[in-house]
Amino acid sequence: MTSTDRRVEDLVSLFDRPQACAAELLCDRHPGDAVAFTVVEPDLSRRDWTFGELRTRSACLATALGELGARPGDRVATLLGKSADLVVTVLAIWRIGAVHVPLFTALAPPAIATRLGGSGARIVVTEPSQREKLRPGDDIPAAWRLTVITTGAAADGDHRFADLLEAPPQPVPVAAGGDATIVELFTSGTTGAAKGVPVPLWAVSSMLAYQEFGLDHQESDVFWNAADPGWAYGLYHAIIGPLGLGRRSLLVHSGFSVGLTWAVLETFGVTNFTAGPTVYRALRAADDQAPPELALRHCSSAGEPLPADVSDWAERVLGVPILDHYGQTELGMALADAWHPDLRMPRRPGSMGRALPGWRLEVLKPDSAEPAAAGDRGRLAVDLTASPLMWFTGYRAAPGRTAERFTPDRRWYLTGDTVVKDADGTFHFTARDDDIILMAGYRIGPSEVESVLHTHPAVSEAAVVAVPDELRGEVVAAHVVVRPGCAAGPELAEELQRLVKTRFAAHAYPRIVHFVRELPKTPSGKLQRSAVRYAERRS
């Protein structure tokens, strides 16, 4: 057994136990005076938060959540930015054996309602800038009777976060076991509603394996994952991964800006940085602002394919290349051009790398569950018989959608991505099977955007596809058929863009709107999205 195999085995044994306790494994077992997070404000002021402080505050909040009616297994949602309050809340949720439901702060009320309704969460912790999204109305039924905890001034029956921290600390956290769900994340595909992904405690073993092998997160590192914890990569590897390792991480309490990113990298001497390709492309576009000296030893990328020229740029300007990593909400991270010294290999531009320890991935033929020949395009799949870190077993309350993800014999999990594998086991991304749009690292399901567009009285039909974009990787383009008697033009296009921003998410609006006479259909009447993409390329 190799040392990496042994480490995987040890991680699984640690987290996959009947008596496993999330709060103990992710916080309490670490030295109380060790710094867990350094929270950085936009003005570059900082506040170090130790594991001891997080333990005390989350234990008090855990008592308060219990008094508000939260019980083991209940879903509790957060609508919070990158802050110490978010970390305290998540730990408190786990202390009572409840399940964390992250809500991305850019989501609009209808998308938030979908996730609250799908999870059944009735307690939401939020901040003043997000509070209005939780008002009862057309999207959020008053009958849900949400219990809202706000980090600002309490009003309308809300509970004030600071007041709840005055509760006596919970004496002993709940040990729900390795199979207990600790997170329920929602992901969306091309059709249907957003799907809940239950994440068990033992899945943290996979997150720590990537933190160590893919990112090579060392105790001496100044580590910064710039991804938002409202989505999988940020939650798994900006919050949970560092907590599990007991190693310090930066949290920048702000939205992205090029100037702030350069300033944080320089001021805090970041040595290990990971972000989506969009962040690196934005830095490249403003590399005249790059500090003369940076402390970086590793740069990693995830969320969407990394263009080879961006990594080449980084090697010249940042002093290190950017290595590409691949994963999904349902997997965590499974492939990587890894940084760990035992796994490093000569960089191949455009490569996703190889399977990480604890994973076996294969390329299946397009029409069967047989492995494709080296160099042939096929479906990327996880071998469930040889992947001890594979934790996903299905979507919550969606057996039909779950079945689509596995071969009938449950031997393979199908990622929905098309790749090529070289003879040496190196993978190269070629396409997506499920039409997901990857915009600045965010996965946008066309059906969610289309369903919003269809609510406009002037829209008869709509189809959404991806369009390449130099900065964001891809952006959303909408092809719209208007109803008879309605005027198509710039004014309607702007209305549709605002509609998506307000009814789904600010980042997901169609930056391009085409008005067309009809949408291409199959003989059975189904949308031919490939034909829409072709038309978009020709436009």
Coordinates of C-alpha atoms in Angstrom, one line a residue, residues 59-386:
A59 CA -21.6 26.4 21.1
C60 CA -23.7 29.4 22.3
L61 CA -25.4 29.7 18.9
A62 CA -26.1 26.0 19.0
T63 CA -28.1 26.4 22.2
A64 CA -30.0 29.2 20.7
L65 CA -30.9 27.3 17.6
G66 CA -32.1 24.4 19.7
E67 CA -34.3 26.9 21.6
L68 CA -35.7 28.1 18.3
G69 CA -36.8 24.5 17.5
A70 CA -33.9 23.2 15.4
R71 CA -33.4 19.5 15.9
P72 CA -31.0 16.8 14.5
G73 CA -31.7 16.3 10.8
D74 CA -33.5 19.6 10.4
R75 CA -32.3 21.9 7.6
V76 CA -31.0 25.4 8.5
A77 CA -30.1 27.8 5.7
T78 CA -27.5 30.5 5.5
L79 CA -27.7 33.6 3.3
L80 CA -24.4 35.1 4.3
G81 CA -21.3 36.5 2.7
K82 CA -17.7 35.3 3.5
S83 CA -17.4 36.1 7.1
A84 CA -16.8 34.8 10.6
D85 CA -20.5 34.8 11.2
L86 CA -20.9 32.3 8.4
V87 CA -18.3 29.9 10.0
V88 CA -19.8 30.2 13.4
T89 CA -23.3 29.5 12.1
V90 CA -22.2 26.5 10.1
L91 CA -20.4 25.0 13.1
A92 CA -23.5 25.7 15.3
I93 CA -25.7 23.9 12.8
W94 CA -23.4 20.8 13.0
R95 CA -23.2 21.0 16.8
I96 CA -27.0 20.2 17.0
G97 CA -26.8 17.5 14.3
A98 CA -28.7 19.7 11.8
V99 CA -28.0 20.2 8.1
H100 CA -26.5 23.3 6.5
V101 CA -28.2 24.6 3.4
P102 CA -26.0 27.2 1.7
L103 CA -27.7 30.0 -0.3
F104 CA -25.5 32.0 -2.7
T105 CA -26.0 35.7 -2.0
A106 CA -26.4 36.5 -5.7
L107 CA -29.6 34.3 -5.9
A108 CA -32.9 36.1 -6.4
P109 CA -36.0 35.3 -4.2
P110 CA -37.5 32.7 -6.6
A111 CA -34.2 30.7 -6.6
I112 CA -33.9 31.0 -2.9
A113 CA -37.5 29.8 -2.5
T114 CA -36.8 26.8 -4.6
R115 CA -34.0 25.8 -2.3
L116 CA -35.9 26.5 0.9
G117 CA -38.8 24.6 -0.4
G118 CA -36.8 21.7 -1.7
S119 CA -34.8 21.3 1.6
G120 CA -37.6 22.2 4.0
A121 CA -35.4 24.7 5.8
R122 CA -37.4 27.0 8.0
I123 CA -34.6 28.8 9.9
V124 CA -32.5 31.2 7.9
V125 CA -29.4 33.1 9.1
T126 CA -28.8 36.2 7.0
E127 CA -27.4 39.7 6.9
P128 CA -29.0 43.1 6.3
S129 CA -28.1 43.4 2.6
Q130 CA -29.9 40.0 2.0
R131 CA -32.9 40.3 4.3
E132 CA -35.4 41.7 1.8
K133 CA -35.1 38.5 -0.3
L134 CA -36.8 36.5 2.5
R135 CA -40.0 38.6 2.7
P136 CA -43.2 36.6 2.4
G137 CA -44.9 37.2 -1.0
D138 CA -45.3 35.6 -4.4
D139 CA -42.0 33.6 -4.0
I140 CA -41.9 32.7 -0.3
P141 CA -45.3 31.7 1.1
A142 CA -46.2 33.3 4.4
A143 CA -47.4 29.8 5.4
W144 CA -43.7 28.8 5.7
R145 CA -43.4 31.1 8.7
L146 CA -39.6 31.4 8.4
T147 CA -37.6 32.0 11.5
V148 CA -35.0 34.7 10.4
I149 CA -31.8 35.4 12.3
T150 CA -30.1 38.6 11.2
T151 CA -26.6 39.9 11.8
G152 CA -28.0 43.4 11.7
A153 CA -30.7 45.2 13.7
A154 CA -33.7 42.9 14.4
A155 CA -37.0 43.9 13.0
D156 CA -40.3 42.2 12.0
G157 CA -39.9 39.5 14.5
D158 CA -36.3 38.6 13.5
H159 CA -33.8 37.3 16.0
R160 CA -30.6 39.3 16.4
F161 CA -27.5 37.1 15.8
A162 CA -25.5 38.9 18.5
D163 CA -28.2 38.4 21.1
L164 CA -28.3 34.6 20.4
L165 CA -24.6 34.4 21.1
E166 CA -25.4 35.3 24.8
A167 CA -27.1 31.9 25.3
P168 CA -25.2 29.4 27.5
P169 CA -22.8 27.2 25.5
Q170 CA -24.1 23.8 24.4
P171 CA -22.3 21.3 26.8
V172 CA -21.7 18.4 24.3
P173 CA -22.2 18.5 20.5
V174 CA -24.3 15.9 18.8
A175 CA -22.3 12.9 17.4
A176 CA -24.6 11.9 14.5
G177 CA -22.1 9.5 12.8
G178 CA -20.3 9.4 9.5
D179 CA -23.4 8.7 7.5
A180 CA -25.3 11.7 8.8
T181 CA -25.9 14.5 6.3
I182 CA -24.1 17.7 7.3
V183 CA -24.8 19.8 4.1
E184 CA -27.5 19.9 1.5
L185 CA -26.3 21.8 -1.6
F186 CA -28.5 22.4 -4.6
T187 CA -27.3 21.9 -8.2
S188 CA -29.1 22.4 -11.4
G189 CA -29.0 20.7 -14.8
T190 CA -30.6 21.2 -18.1
T191 CA -34.2 20.2 -17.2
G192 CA -36.3 20.2 -14.1
A193 CA -35.9 21.9 -10.8
A194 CA -32.7 22.3 -8.7
K195 CA -31.7 19.1 -7.1
G196 CA -30.6 18.6 -3.5
V197 CA -27.2 16.9 -3.0
P198 CA -27.0 15.4 0.6
V199 CA -23.3 15.5 1.8
P200 CA -22.5 13.1 4.6
L201 CA -20.0 13.8 7.3
W202 CA -17.7 11.0 5.9
A203 CA -17.4 13.0 2.6
V204 CA -15.1 15.3 4.5
S205 CA -12.4 12.7 4.1
S206 CA -12.6 13.3 0.3
M207 CA -12.3 17.0 0.9
L208 CA -9.3 16.7 3.1
A209 CA -7.6 14.3 0.6
Y210 CA -7.9 17.0 -2.1
Q211 CA -6.8 19.7 0.3
E212 CA -3.6 17.7 0.9
F213 CA -3.0 16.0 -2.5
G214 CA -4.4 18.4 -5.0
L215 CA -3.7 21.8 -3.3
D216 CA -0.8 20.6 -1.1
H217 CA -2.1 22.8 1.7
Q218 CA 0.7 22.9 4.2
E219 CA 0.7 24.2 7.8
S220 CA 3.1 27.0 6.8
D221 CA 0.9 28.2 4.0
V222 CA -1.0 31.4 3.8
F223 CA -3.9 29.7 2.0
W224 CA -6.6 31.6 0.1
N225 CA -9.5 30.0 -1.8
A226 CA -11.3 32.9 -3.5
A227 CA -14.4 30.8 -4.4
D228 CA -17.7 31.7 -2.8
P229 CA -18.9 29.3 -0.1
G230 CA -22.4 29.5 -1.4
W231 CA -21.2 26.9 -4.0
A232 CA -19.5 23.6 -3.7
Y233 CA -15.8 24.5 -4.3
G234 CA -15.9 27.5 -1.9
L235 CA -17.8 25.6 0.8
Y236 CA -15.8 22.4 0.5
H237 CA -12.3 24.0 0.2
A238 CA -12.5 27.5 1.6
I239 CA -14.4 26.4 4.8
I240 CA -14.6 22.7 5.4
G241 CA -11.2 21.6 4.1
P242 CA -9.2 24.1 6.1
L243 CA -11.3 23.4 9.2
G244 CA -10.7 19.7 8.9
L245 CA -7.0 20.1 8.5
G246 CA -6.8 22.7 11.3
R247 CA -4.9 25.0 9.1
R248 CA -5.3 28.8 8.6
S249 CA -7.3 30.1 5.7
L250 CA -8.1 33.6 4.5
L251 CA -11.7 34.7 4.1
V252 CA -12.0 38.0 2.2
H253 CA -15.2 39.7 3.3
S254 CA -16.0 41.3 0.0
G255 CA -17.0 40.6 -3.6
F256 CA -14.3 40.1 -6.2
S257 CA -12.3 43.0 -7.6
V258 CA -9.0 42.9 -9.4
G259 CA -7.4 45.6 -7.2
L260 CA -8.4 44.0 -4.0
T261 CA -7.2 40.6 -5.2
W262 CA -3.7 41.9 -6.0
A263 CA -3.6 43.8 -2.7
V264 CA -4.5 40.7 -0.6
L265 CA -2.0 38.5 -2.5
E266 CA 0.7 41.0 -1.7
T267 CA -0.2 42.3 1.8
F268 CA -0.8 38.9 3.3
G269 CA 1.9 37.1 1.5
V270 CA -0.4 34.4 0.1
T271 CA 1.6 31.3 -0.8
N272 CA -1.2 29.0 -1.9
F273 CA -4.0 30.4 -4.0
T274 CA -6.9 28.8 -5.8
A275 CA -9.7 30.4 -7.8
G276 CA -11.7 30.0 -11.0
P277 CA -10.2 30.8 -14.4
T278 CA -12.3 34.0 -14.5
V279 CA -10.3 35.4 -11.6
Y280 CA -7.0 34.7 -13.4
R281 CA -8.3 36.1 -16.6
A282 CA -9.3 39.3 -14.9
L283 CA -5.8 39.5 -13.2
R284 CA -4.2 39.0 -16.6
A285 CA -6.2 41.8 -18.1
A286 CA -4.8 44.1 -15.3
D287 CA -1.4 42.6 -14.8
D288 CA 0.1 46.1 -15.0
Q289 CA -1.2 46.3 -11.4
A290 CA 0.6 43.2 -10.3
P291 CA 2.9 43.7 -7.3
P292 CA 6.6 43.4 -8.1
E293 CA 7.1 40.5 -5.7
L294 CA 4.6 37.8 -4.6
A295 CA 5.1 34.9 -2.2
L296 CA 3.1 32.4 -4.3
R297 CA 4.3 28.8 -4.5
H298 CA 1.1 27.2 -5.8
C299 CA -1.8 28.5 -7.9
S300 CA -4.7 26.2 -8.7
S301 CA -7.9 26.5 -10.8
A302 CA -11.3 24.8 -10.6
G303 CA -14.9 25.3 -11.7
E304 CA -14.4 25.4 -15.5
P305 CA -11.7 24.4 -18.0
L306 CA -8.5 26.4 -17.7
P307 CA -7.1 27.8 -21.0
A308 CA -3.4 26.9 -21.4
D309 CA -2.4 30.5 -22.2
V310 CA -3.7 31.6 -18.8
S311 CA -1.4 29.2 -17.1
D312 CA 1.5 30.3 -19.3
W313 CA 0.8 33.9 -18.4
A314 CA 0.8 33.0 -14.6
E315 CA 4.2 31.3 -14.9
R316 CA 5.6 34.5 -16.4
V317 CA 3.9 37.1 -14.2
L318 CA 3.1 35.3 -10.9
G319 CA 6.2 33.1 -10.9
V320 CA 4.2 29.8 -10.9
P321 CA 1.9 28.0 -13.3
I322 CA -1.7 27.5 -12.6
L323 CA -2.6 23.8 -12.4
D324 CA -6.1 22.7 -13.4
H325 CA -8.4 20.6 -11.1
Y326 CA -11.8 18.9 -11.8
G327 CA -14.7 18.0 -9.6
Q328 CA -18.5 18.4 -9.1
T329 CA -20.9 19.2 -6.3
E330 CA -21.7 15.5 -6.2
L331 CA -18.0 14.4 -6.0
G332 CA -15.9 17.1 -4.5
M333 CA -12.6 17.0 -6.4
A334 CA -11.5 13.8 -8.2
L335 CA -9.0 14.8 -10.9
A336 CA -6.1 17.1 -10.6
D337 CA -2.8 18.2 -12.0
A338 CA -1.8 17.9 -8.4
W339 CA 0.7 20.0 -6.4
H340 CA 1.6 17.3 -3.8
P341 CA 5.3 16.5 -4.4
D342 CA 4.6 12.7 -4.6
L343 CA 2.0 13.3 -7.4
R344 CA 3.6 16.1 -9.4
M345 CA 4.2 15.5 -13.1
P346 CA 5.4 17.6 -16.0
R347 CA 2.7 20.1 -16.8
R348 CA 0.7 19.4 -19.9
P349 CA -1.2 22.5 -21.1
G350 CA -4.9 21.9 -21.3
S351 CA -4.8 18.8 -19.1
M352 CA -7.2 18.1 -16.2
G353 CA -4.5 15.9 -14.7
R354 CA -5.0 12.4 -13.3
A355 CA -7.2 10.7 -10.8
L356 CA -6.4 11.7 -7.3
P357 CA -5.7 9.1 -4.6
G358 CA -8.9 7.4 -3.6
W359 CA -10.5 7.7 -7.0
R360 CA -10.6 5.7 -10.2
L361 CA -12.0 7.4 -13.3
E362 CA -12.5 6.0 -16.8
V363 CA -13.6 7.1 -20.2
L364 CA -16.6 5.1 -21.3
K365 CA -17.7 4.7 -24.9
P366 CA -20.6 7.0 -25.9
D367 CA -23.1 4.1 -26.4
S368 CA -22.0 1.5 -23.8
A369 CA -20.4 1.1 -20.3
E370 CA -17.2 -0.3 -21.9
P371 CA -14.0 1.7 -21.6
A372 CA -13.0 3.7 -24.6
A373 CA -9.6 3.3 -26.2
A374 CA -6.8 5.7 -25.2
G375 CA -7.2 8.9 -27.2
D376 CA -10.9 8.3 -28.0
R377 CA -13.6 10.8 -26.8
G378 CA -16.1 9.3 -24.3
R379 CA -18.0 9.8 -21.2
L380 CA -16.1 10.6 -18.0
A381 CA -17.2 8.1 -15.3
V382 CA -16.3 7.2 -11.7
D383 CA -15.6 3.5 -11.0
L384 CA -17.6 2.8 -7.9
T385 CA -15.8 -0.4 -7.2
A386 CA -12.4 1.2 -6.9

